[in-house]
Tab-separated table of C-alpha atoms in Angstrom:
chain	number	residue	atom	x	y	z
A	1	UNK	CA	6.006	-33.916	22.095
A	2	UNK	CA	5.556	-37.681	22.181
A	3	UNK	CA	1.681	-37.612	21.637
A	4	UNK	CA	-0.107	-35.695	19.785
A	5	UNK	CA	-1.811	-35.342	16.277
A	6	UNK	CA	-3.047	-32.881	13.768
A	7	UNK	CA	-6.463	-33.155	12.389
A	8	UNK	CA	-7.003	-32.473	8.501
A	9	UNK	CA	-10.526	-31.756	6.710
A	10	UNK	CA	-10.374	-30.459	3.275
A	11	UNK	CA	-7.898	-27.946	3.139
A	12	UNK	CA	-7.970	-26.687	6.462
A	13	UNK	CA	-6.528	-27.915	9.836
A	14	UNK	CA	-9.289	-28.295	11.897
A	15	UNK	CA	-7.656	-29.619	15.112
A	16	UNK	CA	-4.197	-29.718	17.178
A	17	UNK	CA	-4.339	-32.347	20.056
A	18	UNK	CA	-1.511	-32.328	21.851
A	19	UNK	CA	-0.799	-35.995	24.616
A	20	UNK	CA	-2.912	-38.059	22.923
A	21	UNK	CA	-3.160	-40.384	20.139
A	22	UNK	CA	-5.751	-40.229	17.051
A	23	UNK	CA	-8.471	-42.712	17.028
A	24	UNK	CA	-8.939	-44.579	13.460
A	25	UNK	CA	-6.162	-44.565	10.564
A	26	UNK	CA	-3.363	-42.017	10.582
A	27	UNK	CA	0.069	-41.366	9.044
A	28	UNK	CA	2.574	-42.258	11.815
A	29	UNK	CA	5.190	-39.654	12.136
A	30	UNK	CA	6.824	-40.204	15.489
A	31	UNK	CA	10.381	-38.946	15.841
A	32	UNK	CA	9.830	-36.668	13.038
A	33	UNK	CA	9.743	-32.492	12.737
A	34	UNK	CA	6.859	-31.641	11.886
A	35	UNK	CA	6.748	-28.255	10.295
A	36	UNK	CA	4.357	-25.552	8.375
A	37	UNK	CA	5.043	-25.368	4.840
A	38	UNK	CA	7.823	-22.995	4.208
A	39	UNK	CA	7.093	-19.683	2.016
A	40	UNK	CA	9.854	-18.146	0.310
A	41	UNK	CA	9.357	-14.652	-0.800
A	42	UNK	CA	11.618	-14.150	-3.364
A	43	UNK	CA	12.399	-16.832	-5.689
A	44	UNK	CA	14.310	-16.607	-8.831
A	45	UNK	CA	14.313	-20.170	-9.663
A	46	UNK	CA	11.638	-20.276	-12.398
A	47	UNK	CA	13.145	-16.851	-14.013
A	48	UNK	CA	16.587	-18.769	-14.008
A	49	UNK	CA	14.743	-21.932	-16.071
A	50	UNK	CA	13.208	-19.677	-19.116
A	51	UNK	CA	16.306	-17.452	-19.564
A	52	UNK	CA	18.059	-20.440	-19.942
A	53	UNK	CA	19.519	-21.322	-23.140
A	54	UNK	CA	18.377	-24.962	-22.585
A	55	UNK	CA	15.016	-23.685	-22.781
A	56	UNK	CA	14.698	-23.763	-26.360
A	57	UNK	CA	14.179	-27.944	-25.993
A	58	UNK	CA	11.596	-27.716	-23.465
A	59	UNK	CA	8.108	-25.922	-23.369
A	60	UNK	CA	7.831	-22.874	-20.230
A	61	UNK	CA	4.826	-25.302	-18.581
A	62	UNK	CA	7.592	-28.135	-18.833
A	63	UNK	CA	10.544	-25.846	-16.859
A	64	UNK	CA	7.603	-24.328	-14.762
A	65	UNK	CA	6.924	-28.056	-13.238
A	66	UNK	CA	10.152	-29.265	-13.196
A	67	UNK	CA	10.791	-25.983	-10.768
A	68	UNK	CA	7.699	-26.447	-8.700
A	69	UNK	CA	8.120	-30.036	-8.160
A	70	UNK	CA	11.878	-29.188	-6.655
A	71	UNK	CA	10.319	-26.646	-4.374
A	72	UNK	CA	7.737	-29.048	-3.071
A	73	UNK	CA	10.545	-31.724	-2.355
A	74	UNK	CA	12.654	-28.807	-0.632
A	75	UNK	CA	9.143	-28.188	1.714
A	76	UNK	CA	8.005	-24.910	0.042
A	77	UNK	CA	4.559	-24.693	0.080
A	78	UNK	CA	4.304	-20.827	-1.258
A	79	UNK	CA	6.313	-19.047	-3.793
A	80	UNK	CA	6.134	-15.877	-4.594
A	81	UNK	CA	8.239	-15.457	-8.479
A	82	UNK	CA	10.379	-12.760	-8.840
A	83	UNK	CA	10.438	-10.765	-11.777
A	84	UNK	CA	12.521	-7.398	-12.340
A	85	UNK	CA	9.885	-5.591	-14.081
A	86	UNK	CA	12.011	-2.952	-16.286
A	87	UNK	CA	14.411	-6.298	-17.429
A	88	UNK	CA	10.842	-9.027	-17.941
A	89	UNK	CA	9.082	-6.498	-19.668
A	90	UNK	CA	11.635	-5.464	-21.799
A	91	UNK	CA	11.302	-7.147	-25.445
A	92	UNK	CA	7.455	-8.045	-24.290
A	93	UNK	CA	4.726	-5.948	-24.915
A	94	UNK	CA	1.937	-4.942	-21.689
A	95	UNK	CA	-0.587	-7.464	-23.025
A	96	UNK	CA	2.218	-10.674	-22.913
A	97	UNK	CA	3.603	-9.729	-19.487
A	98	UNK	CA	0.120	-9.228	-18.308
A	99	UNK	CA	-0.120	-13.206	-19.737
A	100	UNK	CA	2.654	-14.702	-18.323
A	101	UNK	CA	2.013	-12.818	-14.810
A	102	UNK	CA	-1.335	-14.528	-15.017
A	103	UNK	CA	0.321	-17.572	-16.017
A	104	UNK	CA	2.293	-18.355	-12.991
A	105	UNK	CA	-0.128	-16.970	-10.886
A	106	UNK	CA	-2.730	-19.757	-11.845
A	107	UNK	CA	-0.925	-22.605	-12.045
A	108	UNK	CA	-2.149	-23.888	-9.174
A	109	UNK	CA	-5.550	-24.214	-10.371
A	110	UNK	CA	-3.996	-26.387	-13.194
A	111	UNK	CA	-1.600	-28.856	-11.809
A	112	UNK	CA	-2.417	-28.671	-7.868
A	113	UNK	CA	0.703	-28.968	-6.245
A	114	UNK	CA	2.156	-25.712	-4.425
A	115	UNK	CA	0.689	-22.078	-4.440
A	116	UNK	CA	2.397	-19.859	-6.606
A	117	UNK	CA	2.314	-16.230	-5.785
A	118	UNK	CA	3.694	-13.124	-8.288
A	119	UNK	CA	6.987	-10.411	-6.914
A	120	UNK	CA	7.329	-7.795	-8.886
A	121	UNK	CA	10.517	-5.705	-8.376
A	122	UNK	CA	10.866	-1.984	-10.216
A	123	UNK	CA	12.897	1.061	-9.579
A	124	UNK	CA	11.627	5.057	-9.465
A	125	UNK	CA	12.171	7.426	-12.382
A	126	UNK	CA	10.626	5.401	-15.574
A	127	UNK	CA	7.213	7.086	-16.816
A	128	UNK	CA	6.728	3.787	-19.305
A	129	UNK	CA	7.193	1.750	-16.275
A	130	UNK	CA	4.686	3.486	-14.386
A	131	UNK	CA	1.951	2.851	-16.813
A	132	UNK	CA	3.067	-0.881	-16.508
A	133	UNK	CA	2.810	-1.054	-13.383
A	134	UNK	CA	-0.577	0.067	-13.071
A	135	UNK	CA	-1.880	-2.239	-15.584
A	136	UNK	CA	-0.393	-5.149	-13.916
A	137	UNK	CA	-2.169	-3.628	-10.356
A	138	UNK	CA	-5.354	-3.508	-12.493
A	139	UNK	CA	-4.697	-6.725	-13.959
A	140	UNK	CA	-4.463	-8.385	-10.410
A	141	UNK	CA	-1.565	-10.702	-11.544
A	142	UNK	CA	0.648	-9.323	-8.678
A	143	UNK	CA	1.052	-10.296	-5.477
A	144	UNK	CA	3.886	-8.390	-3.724
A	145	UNK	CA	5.904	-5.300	-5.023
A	146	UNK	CA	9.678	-4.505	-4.246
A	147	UNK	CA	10.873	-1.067	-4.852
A	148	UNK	CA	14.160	-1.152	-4.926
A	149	UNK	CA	15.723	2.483	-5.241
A	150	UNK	CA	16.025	4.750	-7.501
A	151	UNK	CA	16.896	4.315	-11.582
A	152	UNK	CA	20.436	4.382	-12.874
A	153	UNK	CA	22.259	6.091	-9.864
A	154	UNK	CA	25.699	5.888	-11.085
A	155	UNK	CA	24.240	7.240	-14.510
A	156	UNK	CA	22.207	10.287	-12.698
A	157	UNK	CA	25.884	11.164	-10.599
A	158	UNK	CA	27.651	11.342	-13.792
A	159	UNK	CA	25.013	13.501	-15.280
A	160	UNK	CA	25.112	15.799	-12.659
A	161	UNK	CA	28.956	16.195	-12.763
A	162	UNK	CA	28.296	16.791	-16.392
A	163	UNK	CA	25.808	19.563	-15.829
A	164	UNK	CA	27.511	21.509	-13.290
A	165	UNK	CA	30.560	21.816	-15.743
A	166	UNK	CA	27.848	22.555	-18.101
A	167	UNK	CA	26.278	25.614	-15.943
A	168	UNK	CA	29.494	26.922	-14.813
A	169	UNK	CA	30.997	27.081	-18.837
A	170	UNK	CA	27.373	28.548	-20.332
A	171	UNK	CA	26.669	31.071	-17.547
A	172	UNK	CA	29.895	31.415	-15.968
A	173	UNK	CA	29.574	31.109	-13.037
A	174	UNK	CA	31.825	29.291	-9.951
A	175	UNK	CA	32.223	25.776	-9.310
A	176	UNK	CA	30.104	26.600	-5.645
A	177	UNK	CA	27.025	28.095	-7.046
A	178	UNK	CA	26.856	25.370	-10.098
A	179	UNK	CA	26.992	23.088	-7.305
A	180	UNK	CA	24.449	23.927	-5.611
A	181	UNK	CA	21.759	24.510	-8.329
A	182	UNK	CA	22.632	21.021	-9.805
A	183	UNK	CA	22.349	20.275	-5.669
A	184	UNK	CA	18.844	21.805	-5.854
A	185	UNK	CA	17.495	20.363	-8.856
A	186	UNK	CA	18.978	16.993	-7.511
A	187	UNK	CA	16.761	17.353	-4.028
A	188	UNK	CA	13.517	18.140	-6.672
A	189	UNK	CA	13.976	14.988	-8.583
A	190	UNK	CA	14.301	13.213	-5.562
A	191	UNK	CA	11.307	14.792	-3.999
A	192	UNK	CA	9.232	14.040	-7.708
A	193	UNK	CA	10.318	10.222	-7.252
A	194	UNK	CA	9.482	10.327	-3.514
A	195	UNK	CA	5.627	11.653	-4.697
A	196	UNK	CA	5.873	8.882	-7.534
A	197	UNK	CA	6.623	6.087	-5.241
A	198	UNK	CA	3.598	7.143	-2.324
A	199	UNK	CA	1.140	7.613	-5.413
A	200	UNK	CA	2.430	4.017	-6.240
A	201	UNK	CA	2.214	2.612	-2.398
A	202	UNK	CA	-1.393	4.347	-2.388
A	203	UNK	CA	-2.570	2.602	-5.213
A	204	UNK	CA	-1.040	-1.230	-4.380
A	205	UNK	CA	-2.694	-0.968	-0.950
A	206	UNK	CA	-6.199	0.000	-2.314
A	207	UNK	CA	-5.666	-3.441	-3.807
A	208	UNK	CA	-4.533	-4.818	-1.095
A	209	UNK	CA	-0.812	-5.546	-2.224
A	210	UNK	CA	2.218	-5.165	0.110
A	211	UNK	CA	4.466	-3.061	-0.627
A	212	UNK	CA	8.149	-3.171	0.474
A	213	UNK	CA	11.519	-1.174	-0.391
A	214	UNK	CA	14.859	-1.675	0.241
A	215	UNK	CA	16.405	1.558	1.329
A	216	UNK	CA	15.510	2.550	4.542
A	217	UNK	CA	15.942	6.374	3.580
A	218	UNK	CA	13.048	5.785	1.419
A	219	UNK	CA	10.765	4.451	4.626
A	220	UNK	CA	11.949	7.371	6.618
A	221	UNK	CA	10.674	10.006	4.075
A	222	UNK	CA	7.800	8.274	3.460
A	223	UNK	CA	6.682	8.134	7.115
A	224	UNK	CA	7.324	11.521	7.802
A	225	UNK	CA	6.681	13.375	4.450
A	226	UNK	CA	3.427	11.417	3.863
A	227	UNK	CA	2.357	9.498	6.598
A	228	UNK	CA	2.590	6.089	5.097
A	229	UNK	CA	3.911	3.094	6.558
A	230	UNK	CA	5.748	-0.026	4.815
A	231	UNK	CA	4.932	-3.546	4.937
A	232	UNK	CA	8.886	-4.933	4.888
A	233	UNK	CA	12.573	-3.536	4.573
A	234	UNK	CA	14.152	-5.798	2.035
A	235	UNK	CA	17.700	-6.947	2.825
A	236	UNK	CA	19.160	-4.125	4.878
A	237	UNK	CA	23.133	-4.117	4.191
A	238	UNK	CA	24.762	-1.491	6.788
A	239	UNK	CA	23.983	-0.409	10.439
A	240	UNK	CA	22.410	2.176	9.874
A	241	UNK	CA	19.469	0.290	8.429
A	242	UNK	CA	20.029	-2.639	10.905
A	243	UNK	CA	19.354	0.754	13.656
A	244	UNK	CA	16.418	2.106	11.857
A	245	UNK	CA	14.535	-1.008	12.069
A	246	UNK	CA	15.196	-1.710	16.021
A	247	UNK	CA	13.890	1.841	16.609
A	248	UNK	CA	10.932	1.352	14.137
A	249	UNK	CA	9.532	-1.997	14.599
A	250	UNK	CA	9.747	-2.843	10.704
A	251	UNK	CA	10.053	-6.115	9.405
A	252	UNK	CA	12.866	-7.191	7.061
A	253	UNK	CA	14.180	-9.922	5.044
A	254	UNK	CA	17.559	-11.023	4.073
A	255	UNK	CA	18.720	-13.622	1.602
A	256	UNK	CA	20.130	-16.618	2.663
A	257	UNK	CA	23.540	-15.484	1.152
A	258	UNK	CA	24.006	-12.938	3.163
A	259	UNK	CA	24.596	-15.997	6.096
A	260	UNK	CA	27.697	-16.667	4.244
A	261	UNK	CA	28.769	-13.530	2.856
A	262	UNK	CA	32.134	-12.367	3.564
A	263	UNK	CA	33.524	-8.829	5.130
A	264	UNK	CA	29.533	-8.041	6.004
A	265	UNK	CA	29.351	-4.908	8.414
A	266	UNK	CA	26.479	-6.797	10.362
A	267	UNK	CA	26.323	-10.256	11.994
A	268	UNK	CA	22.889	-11.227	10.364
A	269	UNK	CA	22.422	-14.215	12.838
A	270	UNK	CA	22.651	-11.542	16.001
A	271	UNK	CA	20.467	-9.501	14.627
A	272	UNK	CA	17.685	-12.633	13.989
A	273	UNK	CA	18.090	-13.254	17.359
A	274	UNK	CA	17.261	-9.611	18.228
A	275	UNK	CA	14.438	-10.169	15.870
A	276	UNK	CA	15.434	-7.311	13.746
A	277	UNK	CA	15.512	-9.945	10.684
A	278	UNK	CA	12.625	-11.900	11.517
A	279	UNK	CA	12.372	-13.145	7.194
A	280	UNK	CA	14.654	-15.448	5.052
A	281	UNK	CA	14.161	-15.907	1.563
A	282	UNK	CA	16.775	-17.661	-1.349
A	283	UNK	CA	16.488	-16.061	-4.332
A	284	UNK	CA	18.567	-18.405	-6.065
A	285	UNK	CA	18.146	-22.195	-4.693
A	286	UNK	CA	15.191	-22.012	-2.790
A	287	UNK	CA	15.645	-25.963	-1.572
A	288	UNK	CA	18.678	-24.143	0.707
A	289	UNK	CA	15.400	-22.826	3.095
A	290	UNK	CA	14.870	-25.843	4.911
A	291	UNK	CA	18.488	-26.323	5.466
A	292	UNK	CA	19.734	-22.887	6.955
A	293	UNK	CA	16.778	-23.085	9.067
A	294	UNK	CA	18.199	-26.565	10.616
A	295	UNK	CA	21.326	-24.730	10.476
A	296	UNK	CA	19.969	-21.823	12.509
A	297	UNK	CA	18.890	-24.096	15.507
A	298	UNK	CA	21.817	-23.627	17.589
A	299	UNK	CA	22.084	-19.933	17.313
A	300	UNK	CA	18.441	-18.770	17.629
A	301	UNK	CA	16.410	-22.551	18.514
A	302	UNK	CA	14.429	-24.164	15.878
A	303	UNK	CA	11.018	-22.194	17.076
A	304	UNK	CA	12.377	-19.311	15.751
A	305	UNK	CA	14.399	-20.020	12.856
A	306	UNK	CA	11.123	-21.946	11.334
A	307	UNK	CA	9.456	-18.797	11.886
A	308	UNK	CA	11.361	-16.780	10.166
A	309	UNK	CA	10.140	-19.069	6.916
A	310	UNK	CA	6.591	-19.524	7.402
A	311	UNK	CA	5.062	-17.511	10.151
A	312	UNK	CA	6.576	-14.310	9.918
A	313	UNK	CA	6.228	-13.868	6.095
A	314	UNK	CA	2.893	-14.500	6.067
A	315	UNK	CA	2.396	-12.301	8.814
A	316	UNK	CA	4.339	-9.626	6.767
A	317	UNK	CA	2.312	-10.199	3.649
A	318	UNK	CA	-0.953	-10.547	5.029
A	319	UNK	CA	-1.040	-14.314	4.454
A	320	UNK	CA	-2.915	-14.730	7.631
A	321	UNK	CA	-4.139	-18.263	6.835
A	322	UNK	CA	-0.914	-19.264	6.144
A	323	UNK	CA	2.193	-20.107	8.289
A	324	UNK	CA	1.629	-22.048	11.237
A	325	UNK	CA	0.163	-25.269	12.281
A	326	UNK	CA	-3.464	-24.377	13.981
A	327	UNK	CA	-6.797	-25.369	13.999
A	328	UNK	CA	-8.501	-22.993	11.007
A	329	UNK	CA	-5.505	-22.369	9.243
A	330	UNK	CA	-4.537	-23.751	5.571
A	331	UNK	CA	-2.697	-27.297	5.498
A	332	UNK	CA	0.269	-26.597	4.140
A	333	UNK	CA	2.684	-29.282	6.147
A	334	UNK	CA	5.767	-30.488	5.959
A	335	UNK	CA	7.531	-33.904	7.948
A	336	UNK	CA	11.509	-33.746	7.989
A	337	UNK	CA	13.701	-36.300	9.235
A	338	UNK	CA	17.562	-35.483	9.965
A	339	UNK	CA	19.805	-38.124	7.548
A	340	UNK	CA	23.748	-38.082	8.334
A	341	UNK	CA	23.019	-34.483	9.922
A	342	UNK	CA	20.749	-32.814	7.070
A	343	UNK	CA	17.681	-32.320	6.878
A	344	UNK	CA	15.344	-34.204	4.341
A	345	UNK	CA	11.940	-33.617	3.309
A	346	UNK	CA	9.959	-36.820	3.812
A	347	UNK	CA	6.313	-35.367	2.884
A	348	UNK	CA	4.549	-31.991	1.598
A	349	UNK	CA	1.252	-31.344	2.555
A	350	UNK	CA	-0.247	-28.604	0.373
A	351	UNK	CA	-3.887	-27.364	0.606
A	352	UNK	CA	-4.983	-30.334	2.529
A	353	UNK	CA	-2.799	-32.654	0.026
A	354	UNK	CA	-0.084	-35.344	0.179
A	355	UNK	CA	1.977	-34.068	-2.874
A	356	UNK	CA	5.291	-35.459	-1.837
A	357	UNK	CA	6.299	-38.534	0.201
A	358	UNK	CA	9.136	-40.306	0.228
A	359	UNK	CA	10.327	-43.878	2.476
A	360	UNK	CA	13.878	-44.365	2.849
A	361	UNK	CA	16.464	-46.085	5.277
């Protein structure tokens, strides 16, 4: 447009005028995108700094700003950590993961820059991680939860080669029947994880937590076993999956590395346009967002590659103040310019907030 402006009061946006100018003093940003703050949902930047070995001469707070202040030069205005909860929790006790949960997710109140959000990833078949993950629910120092399968599949396949061996030497019987008890107790496990995981499901939505997986066998038995429907496939890999969520109306996310990955069975930017992925998230360099969505224009138009970083995840996670630029909604903003063909980040607006600005030629 080449008039318009976007009214700011507090925190909130409180107007969108579109063909005119602004009466009194205003930030000029003609020629300029201007974009709602971008969410990632699964970041692993800030895991990355305190596994570190480098992280021995600086404090956690220290690596924990130097990591936010990257994401709000790369325009993310909302992170949501990742932690893997079996590999975070391991050498801590409940109590210190229940701490540094708590931690991240109040940083904001402290140093006032972006909004930091908790992702907890586990996988079925732990009891001590069940516990765990109940505190942390109880706790409320998570935001989102990633299932991602089941625990230690190769381990379970080899243990089930073991035991049929096992049946047919002690009882002697034949290799068919050993099969298909070890078949049969195989389906019951499965079927005791399945009831673990919708126990687990029940319990994050009571809190109001969204709850995704990543297999979409596990949706499909969920929906039809217990009636209970998931808030987002994470990073579908194969057709069938790809299928599944055309038919179903499910949202998903991929990683940004899937863009680039080679010998992939599915052309990721077809199936954005299909709006089958309608999320991307960088698990690993989370200032790449802003870049693949540029990237993304030609294929899909900008519209809907922005979306796919700021509406539609915080439609997905019930963010519903969040992700777009209207009047009642948060003001989280971001103005890019395009320098030798990239896009830069010229200013973050977080929570109503100039937090990052830049002037350059």
């Amino acid at each position: 447009m080449d008039k318009g402006y976007i009214d700011i009061e507090g925190n909130r946006i409180t107007d969108v005028v579109l063909g005119e100018k602004p009466e009194g003093d205003y930030i000029d940003m003609s020629g300029k995108y201007v974009l709602p703050g971008l969410i990632n949902i699964h970041s692993l930047d800030f895991v990355k700094e305190i596994s570190s070995k480098y992280i021995k001469f600086f404090t956690e707070e220290k690596a924990f700003y130097q990591v936010e202040k990257l994401l709000a030069e790369s325009g993310i205005t909302t992170v949501f950590h990742t932690f893997t909860l079996d590999k975070f929790s391991e050498d801590r006790d409940l109590e210190e993961v229940i701490e540094k949960l708590t931690y991240v997710k109040s940083y904001r109140k402290r140093k006032f820059l972006i909004d930091h959000k908790v992702h907890l990833k586990f996988k079925l078949g732990d009891v001590n991680l069940n516990k765990r993950l109940k505190a942390l629910f109880d706790a409320e120092c998570v935001d989102f939860v990633t299932c991602t399968g089941y625990n230690s599949d190769i381990i379970e396949e080899y243990q089930e080669q073991y035991y049929s061996q096992y049946l047919q030497d002690r009882f002697e019987i034949d290799e068919e029947l050993a099969g298909r008890i070890s078949e049969r107790l195989k389906e019951l496990r499965e079927e005791s994880a399945l009831d673990e995981l919708s126990y687990k499901i029940k319990f994050a939505k009571s809190r109001k937590i969204p709850f995704a997986v990543s297999k979409c066998e596990l949706v499909e038995k969920l929906r039809e076993t217990y009636k209970i429907g998931i808030d987002l496939l994470v990073d579908p890999r194969n057709p069938k999956s790809m299928e599944y969520i055309s038919c179903n109306n499910l949202s998903a996310s991929i990683d940004v590395e899937c863009l680039v990955a080679e010998n992939s069975s599915i052309d990721f930017v077809d199936e954005m346009a299909e709006d089958n992925i309608n999320i991307l998230s960088a698990s690993k360099r989370s200032r790449d967002i802003l870049e693949y969505v540029f990237n993304l224009e030609g294929n899909i138009g900008l519209p809907k590659a922005v979306r796919l970083a700021s509406y539609n995840p915080a439609m997905a996670l019930g963010m519903y103040e969040k992700g777009e630029i209207a009047p009642g909604k948060e003001a989280d903003i971001i103005v890019v310019d395009i320098f030798e063909d990239l896009p830069i980040n010229i200013m973050t607006i977080s929570d109503g907030k100039i937090i990052v600005k830049y002037n350059y030629n």
